[in-house]
XYZ file of C-alpha atoms in Angstrom:
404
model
C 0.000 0.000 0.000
C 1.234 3.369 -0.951
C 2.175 5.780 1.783
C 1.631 9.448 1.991
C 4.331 11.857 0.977
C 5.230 13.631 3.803
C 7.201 16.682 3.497
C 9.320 18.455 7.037
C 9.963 21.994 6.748
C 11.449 23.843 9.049
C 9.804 27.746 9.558
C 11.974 30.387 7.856
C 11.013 32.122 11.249
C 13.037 29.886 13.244
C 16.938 31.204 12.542
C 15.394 34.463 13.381
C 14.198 33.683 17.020
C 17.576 31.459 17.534
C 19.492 34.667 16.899
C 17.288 36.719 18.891
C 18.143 34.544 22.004
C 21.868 35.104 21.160
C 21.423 38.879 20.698
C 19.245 39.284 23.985
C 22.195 37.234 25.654
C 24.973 39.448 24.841
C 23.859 42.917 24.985
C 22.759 41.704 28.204
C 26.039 41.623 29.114
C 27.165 44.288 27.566
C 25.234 46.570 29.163
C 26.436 44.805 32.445
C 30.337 45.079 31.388
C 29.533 48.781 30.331
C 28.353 50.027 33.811
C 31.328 48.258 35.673
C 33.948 50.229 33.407
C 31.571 53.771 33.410
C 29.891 53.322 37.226
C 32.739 56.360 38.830
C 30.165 58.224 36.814
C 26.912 57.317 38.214
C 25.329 59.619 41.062
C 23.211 57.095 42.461
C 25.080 53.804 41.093
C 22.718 51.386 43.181
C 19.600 52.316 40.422
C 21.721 51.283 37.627
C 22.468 48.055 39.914
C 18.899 47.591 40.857
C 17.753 47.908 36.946
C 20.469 45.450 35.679
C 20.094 43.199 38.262
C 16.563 42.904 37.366
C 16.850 43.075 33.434
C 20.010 40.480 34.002
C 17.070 38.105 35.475
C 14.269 38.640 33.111
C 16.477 38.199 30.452
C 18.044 34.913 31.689
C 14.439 33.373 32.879
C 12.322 34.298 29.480
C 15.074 32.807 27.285
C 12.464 29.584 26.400
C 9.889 32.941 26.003
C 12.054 33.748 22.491
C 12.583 30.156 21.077
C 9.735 30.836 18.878
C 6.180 32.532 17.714
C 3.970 30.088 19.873
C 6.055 31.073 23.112
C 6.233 34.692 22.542
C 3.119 35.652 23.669
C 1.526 39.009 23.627
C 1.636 39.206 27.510
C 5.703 38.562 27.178
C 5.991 41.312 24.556
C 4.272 43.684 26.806
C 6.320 42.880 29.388
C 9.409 42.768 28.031
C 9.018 45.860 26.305
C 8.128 47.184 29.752
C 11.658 46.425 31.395
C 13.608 48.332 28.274
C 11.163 51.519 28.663
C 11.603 51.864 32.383
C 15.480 50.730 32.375
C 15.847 53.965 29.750
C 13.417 56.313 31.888
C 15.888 55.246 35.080
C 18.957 56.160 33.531
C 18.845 59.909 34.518
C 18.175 58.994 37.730
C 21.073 57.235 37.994
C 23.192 59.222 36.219
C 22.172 63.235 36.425
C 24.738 63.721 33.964
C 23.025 61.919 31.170
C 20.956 64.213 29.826
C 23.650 66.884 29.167
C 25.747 64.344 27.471
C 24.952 61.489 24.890
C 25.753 58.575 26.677
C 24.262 54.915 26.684
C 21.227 54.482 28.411
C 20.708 51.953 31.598
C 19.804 49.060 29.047
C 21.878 50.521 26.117
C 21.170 48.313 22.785
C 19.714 45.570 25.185
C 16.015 47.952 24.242
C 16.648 46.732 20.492
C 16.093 43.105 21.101
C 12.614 44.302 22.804
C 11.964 45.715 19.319
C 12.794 42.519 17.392
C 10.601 40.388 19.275
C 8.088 42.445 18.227
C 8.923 42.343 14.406
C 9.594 38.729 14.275
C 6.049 38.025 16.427
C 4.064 41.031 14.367
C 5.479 41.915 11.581
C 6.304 45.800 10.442
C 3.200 47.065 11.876
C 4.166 46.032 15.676
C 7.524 46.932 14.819
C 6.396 50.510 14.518
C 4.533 50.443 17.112
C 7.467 48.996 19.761
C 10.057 51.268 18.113
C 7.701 54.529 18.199
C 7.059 53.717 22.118
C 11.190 53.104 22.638
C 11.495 56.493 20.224
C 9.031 58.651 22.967
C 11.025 56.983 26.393
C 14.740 58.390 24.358
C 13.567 61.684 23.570
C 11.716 62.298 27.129
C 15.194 60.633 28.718
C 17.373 62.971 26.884
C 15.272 66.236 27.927
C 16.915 68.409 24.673
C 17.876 65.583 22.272
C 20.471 66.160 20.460
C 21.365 65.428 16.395
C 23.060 61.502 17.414
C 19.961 61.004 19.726
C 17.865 61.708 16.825
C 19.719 59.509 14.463
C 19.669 56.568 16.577
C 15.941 56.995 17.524
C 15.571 56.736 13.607
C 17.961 53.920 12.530
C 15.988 51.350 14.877
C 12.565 52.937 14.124
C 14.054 52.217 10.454
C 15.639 48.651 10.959
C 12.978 47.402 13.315
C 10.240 48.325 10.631
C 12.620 46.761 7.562
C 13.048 43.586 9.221
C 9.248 43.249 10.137
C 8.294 43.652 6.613
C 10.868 41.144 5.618
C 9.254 38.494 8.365
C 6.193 38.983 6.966
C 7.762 38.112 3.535
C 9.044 35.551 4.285
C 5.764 33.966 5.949
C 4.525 34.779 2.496
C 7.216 32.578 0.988
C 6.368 29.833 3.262
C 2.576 29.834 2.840
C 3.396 29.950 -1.126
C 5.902 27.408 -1.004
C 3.692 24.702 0.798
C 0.786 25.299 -1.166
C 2.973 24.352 -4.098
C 4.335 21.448 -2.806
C 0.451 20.590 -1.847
C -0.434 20.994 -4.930
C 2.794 18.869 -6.735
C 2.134 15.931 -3.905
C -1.834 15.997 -4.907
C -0.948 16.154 -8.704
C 1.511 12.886 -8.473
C -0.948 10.950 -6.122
C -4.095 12.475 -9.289
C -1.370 10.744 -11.700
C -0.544 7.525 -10.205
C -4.335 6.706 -9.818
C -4.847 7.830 -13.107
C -1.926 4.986 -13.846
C -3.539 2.367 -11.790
C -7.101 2.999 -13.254
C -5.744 3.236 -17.026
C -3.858 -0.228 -15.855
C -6.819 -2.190 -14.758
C -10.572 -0.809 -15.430
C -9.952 0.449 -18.617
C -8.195 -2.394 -20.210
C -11.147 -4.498 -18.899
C -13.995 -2.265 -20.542
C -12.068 -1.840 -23.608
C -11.467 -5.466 -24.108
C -15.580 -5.959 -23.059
C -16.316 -3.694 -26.213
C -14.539 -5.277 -28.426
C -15.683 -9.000 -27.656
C -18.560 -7.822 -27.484
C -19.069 -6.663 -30.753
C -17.053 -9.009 -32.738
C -19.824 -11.693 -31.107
C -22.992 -9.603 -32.166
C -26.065 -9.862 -30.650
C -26.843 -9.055 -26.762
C -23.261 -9.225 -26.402
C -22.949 -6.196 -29.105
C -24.757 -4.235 -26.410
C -22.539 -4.936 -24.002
C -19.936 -3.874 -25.480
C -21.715 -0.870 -26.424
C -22.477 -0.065 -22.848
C -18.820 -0.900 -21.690
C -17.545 1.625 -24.316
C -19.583 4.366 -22.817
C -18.380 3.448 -19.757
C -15.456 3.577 -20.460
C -15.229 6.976 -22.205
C -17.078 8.253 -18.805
C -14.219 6.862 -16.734
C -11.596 8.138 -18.914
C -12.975 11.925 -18.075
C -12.756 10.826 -14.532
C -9.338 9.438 -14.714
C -8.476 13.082 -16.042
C -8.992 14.538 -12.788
C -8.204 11.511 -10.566
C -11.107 11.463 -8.781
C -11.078 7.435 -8.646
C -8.567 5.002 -7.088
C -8.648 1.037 -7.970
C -6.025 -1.704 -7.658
C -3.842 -2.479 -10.420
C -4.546 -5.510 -12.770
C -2.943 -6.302 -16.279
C -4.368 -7.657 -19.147
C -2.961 -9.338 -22.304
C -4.688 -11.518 -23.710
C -3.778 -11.609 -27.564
C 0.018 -11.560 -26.391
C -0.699 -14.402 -24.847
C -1.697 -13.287 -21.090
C -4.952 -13.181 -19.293
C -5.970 -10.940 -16.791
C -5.075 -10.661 -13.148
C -3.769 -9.290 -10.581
C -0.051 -8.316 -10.564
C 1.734 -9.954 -7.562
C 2.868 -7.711 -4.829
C 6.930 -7.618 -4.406
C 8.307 -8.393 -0.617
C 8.111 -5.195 1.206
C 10.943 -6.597 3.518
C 13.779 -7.097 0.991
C 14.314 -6.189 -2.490
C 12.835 -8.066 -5.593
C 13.902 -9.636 -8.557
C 13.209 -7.777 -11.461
C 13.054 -10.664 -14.012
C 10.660 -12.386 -11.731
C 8.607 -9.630 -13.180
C 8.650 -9.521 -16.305
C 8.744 -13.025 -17.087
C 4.842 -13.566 -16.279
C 5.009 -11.374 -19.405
C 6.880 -13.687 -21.424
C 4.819 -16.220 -24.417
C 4.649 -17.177 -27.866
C 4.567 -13.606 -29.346
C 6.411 -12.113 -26.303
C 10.178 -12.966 -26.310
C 11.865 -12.097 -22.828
C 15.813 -11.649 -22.860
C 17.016 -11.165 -19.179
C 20.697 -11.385 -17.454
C 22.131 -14.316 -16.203
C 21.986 -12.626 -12.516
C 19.373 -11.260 -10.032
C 17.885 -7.632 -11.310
C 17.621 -7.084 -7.365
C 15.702 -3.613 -6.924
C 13.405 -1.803 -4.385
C 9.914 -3.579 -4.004
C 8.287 0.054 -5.376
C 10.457 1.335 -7.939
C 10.532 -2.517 -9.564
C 6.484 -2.482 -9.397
C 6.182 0.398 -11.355
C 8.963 -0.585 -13.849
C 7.190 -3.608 -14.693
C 3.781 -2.135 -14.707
C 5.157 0.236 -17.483
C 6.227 -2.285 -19.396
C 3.305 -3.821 -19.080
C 1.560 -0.819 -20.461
C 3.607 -0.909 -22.991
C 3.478 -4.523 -24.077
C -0.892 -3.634 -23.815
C -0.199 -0.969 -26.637
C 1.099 -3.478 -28.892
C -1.945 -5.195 -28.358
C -4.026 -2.598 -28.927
C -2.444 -1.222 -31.525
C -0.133 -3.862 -33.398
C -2.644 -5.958 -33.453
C -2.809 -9.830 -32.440
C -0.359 -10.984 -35.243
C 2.403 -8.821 -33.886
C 5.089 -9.978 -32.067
C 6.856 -8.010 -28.908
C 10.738 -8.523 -27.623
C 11.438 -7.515 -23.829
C 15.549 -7.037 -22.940
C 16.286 -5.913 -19.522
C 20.180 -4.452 -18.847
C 21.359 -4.319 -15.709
C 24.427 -1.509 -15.691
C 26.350 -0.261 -12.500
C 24.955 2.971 -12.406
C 21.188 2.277 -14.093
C 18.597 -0.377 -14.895
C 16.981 -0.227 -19.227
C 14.291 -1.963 -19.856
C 13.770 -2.254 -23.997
C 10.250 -3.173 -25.593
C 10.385 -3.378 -28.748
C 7.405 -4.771 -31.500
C 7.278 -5.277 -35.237
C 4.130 -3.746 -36.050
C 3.339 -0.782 -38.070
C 4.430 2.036 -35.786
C 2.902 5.196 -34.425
C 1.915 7.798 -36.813
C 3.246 11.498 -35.879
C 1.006 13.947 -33.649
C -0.940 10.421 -32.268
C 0.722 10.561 -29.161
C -0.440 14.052 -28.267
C -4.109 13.427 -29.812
C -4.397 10.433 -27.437
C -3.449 12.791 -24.338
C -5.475 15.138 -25.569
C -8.503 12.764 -25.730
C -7.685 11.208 -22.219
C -5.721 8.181 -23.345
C -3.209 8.289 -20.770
C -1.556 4.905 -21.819
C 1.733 6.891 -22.422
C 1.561 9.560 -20.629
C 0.941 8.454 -17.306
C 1.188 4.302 -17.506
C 4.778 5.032 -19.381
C 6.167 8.448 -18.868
C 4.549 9.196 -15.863
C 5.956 6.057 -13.803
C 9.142 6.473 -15.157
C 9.415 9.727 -14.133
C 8.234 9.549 -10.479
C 11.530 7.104 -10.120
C 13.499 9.804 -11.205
C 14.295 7.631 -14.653
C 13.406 8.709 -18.554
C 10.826 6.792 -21.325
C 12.126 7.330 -24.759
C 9.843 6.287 -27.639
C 11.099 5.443 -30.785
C 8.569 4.636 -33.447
C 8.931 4.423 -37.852
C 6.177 3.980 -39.343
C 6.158 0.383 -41.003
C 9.121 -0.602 -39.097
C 7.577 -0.764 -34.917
C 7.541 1.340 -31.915
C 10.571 0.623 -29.546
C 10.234 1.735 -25.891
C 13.173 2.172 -23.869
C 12.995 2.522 -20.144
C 15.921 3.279 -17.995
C 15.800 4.124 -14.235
C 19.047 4.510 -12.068
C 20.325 2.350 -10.086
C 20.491 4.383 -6.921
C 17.079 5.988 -6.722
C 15.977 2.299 -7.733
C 17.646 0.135 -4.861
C 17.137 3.034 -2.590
C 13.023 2.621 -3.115
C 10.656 5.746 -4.512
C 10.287 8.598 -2.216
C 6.855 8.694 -0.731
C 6.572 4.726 -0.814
């Protein structure tokens, strides 16, 4: 049974928060290291103490608060923000001096990482709105602010705004990225249903309308109802909307239909095992002398290709055709050649059977081939056969297909 195709990302947000912590960290103790070398110039050095002491503790404790979006909480923010405003409003108070001269303030750039949090939680918009609020408590701390007070007050309003417009961005990115790969993983799963259906239903139905009307009678109408059936399903299969288990059917080639055996899921199967069910009196089978050995998936939906193939010869060689198998087993890759004598594929056929949901091809051929990371050439002359060569490599095939 196929598996789901499950894709881990991790959130672009997440470096973001990481370096926040680191940030919060060391300006932490920076503004620590900064009052021990400048304290001889505090008034009332037991504030600054106080304040540090405290912001030294918050900072430390709501470390886990800063790991990511879900733990930041509005509450925090408020908080936080909180400790840088009144750590800036304290610094005259501590130091008379420091409205006269441009100095640091208590939490010096300790206030920016306040900021951030609020542009990597909000966005631009709470950026502004943090930065504006840190803008006010700078001016009203400096009394007369000078040209550099100014300038800073700007650069974070600036930077704090910039990078909340980038977060938001990059959530962009992120919500447009895993729609995408939504949409890719629900267009392979559309495709390999389409395979399975074109593999089993559709063979049946077609091969009910034409028995049926080569015997006539009741049996003609039959066939004429399994033909409409079957042009019903085919706009179904279009949009995968149905799902059925695969079967193969051969039965002028010399095979009847049933169901395909399932390969070991606990150890790696034998390609040739395979394809020689395929193998009869207009189907010659060439293999190596040793084991194809290859992932249970990936060797499934190689021989189920071929076995699409080897059904277009039937379908379209007719039953006096013959049909030649030869499976190559290189170091790096596995081919697969079917080849058939009969009269070849006119030009622009391929794309009119696409076009008219005949996804034999397309999705049975091409479409396996490609989900295993391998290529389906087609070579066809007209009057001189159709030869189909598959090759997958040999490292995505022992490895198994992603998603099985």
């Amino acid at each position: 049974m196929a598996k789901r195709e499950r894709v881990v990302r991790m959130s672009v947000e997440q470096p973001l928060w990481r370096a926040l912590t680191a940030y919060r960290v060391l300006t932490m103790a920076y503004a620590v290291l900064l009052f021990v070398f400048t304290r001889d110039k505090f008034e009332r050095p037991w504030v600054a103490v106080a304040f540090l002491a405290v912001m030294s503790v918050w900072t430390l404790a709501t470390l886990p608060k800063v790991a990511g979006a879900a733990s930041c909480t509005k509450r925090f923010l408020v908080a936080d923000l909180t400790v840088a405003l009144t750590g800036i409003l304290l610094t005259p108070v501590a130091d008379v001096h420091a409205q006269t001269f441009d100095g640091p303030t208590l939490p010096s750039i300790w206030t920016a990482g306040s900021v951030l949090a609020y542009a990597i939680k909000g966005g631009w918009r709470w950026a502004a709105f943090a930065s504006s609020l840190v803008a006010v408590a700078n001016i009203v701390e400096r009394g007369d602010p000078s040209r550099d007070t100014l300038h800073n007050v700007l650069l974070v309003w600036v930077a704090s705004i910039a990078i909340g417009y980038v977060v938001e961005v990059a959530r962009a990115s992120e919500r447009t990225l895993a729609r995408a790969l939504e949409i890719e993983a629900a267009t392979r799963e559309r495709e390999r249903l389409a395979r399975d259906i074109h593999d089993s239903v559709l063979q049946v139905l077609a091969m009910v309308q034409r028995r049926g009307t080569a015997l006539g009678g009741e049996a003609a109408e039959l066939g004429r109802m399994a033909g409409e059936q079957e042009v019903a399903l085919r706009t179904l299969v279009a949009g995968g909307l149905t799902r059925t288990s695969h079967v193969s059917e051969d039965e002028s080639l010399g095979a009847v239909v049933r169901e395909v055996d399932e390969p070991d899921d606990d150890g790696p199967a034998d390609l040739r095992t395979l394809l020689a069910r395929h193998a009869g009196a207009r189907v010659t089978f060439s293999e190596p002398g040793a084991p194809v050995l290859l992932a249970p998936a990936p060797a499934k939906e190689l021989a189920a290709a071929v076995g699409a193939a080897l059904d277009n010869v039937r379908r379209h060689a007719g039953d006096a055709a013959r049909a030649w198998i030869l499976v190559e087993d290189w170091p790096d890759e596995v081919i697969v050649t079917v080849r058939d004598d009969g009269p070849g594929i006119p030009e622009g056929r391929l794309a009119q059977a696409e076009g008219e949901g005949r996804l034999g091809v397309a999705q049975s051929i091409r479409g396996r081939l490609r989900d295993l990371g391998g290529t389906a050439e087609l070579i066809s002359v007209p009057g001189q056969g159709t030869e189909v060569e598959l090759k997958v490599p040999k490292a995505r095939a022992v490895r198994g297909k992603a998603g099985k």
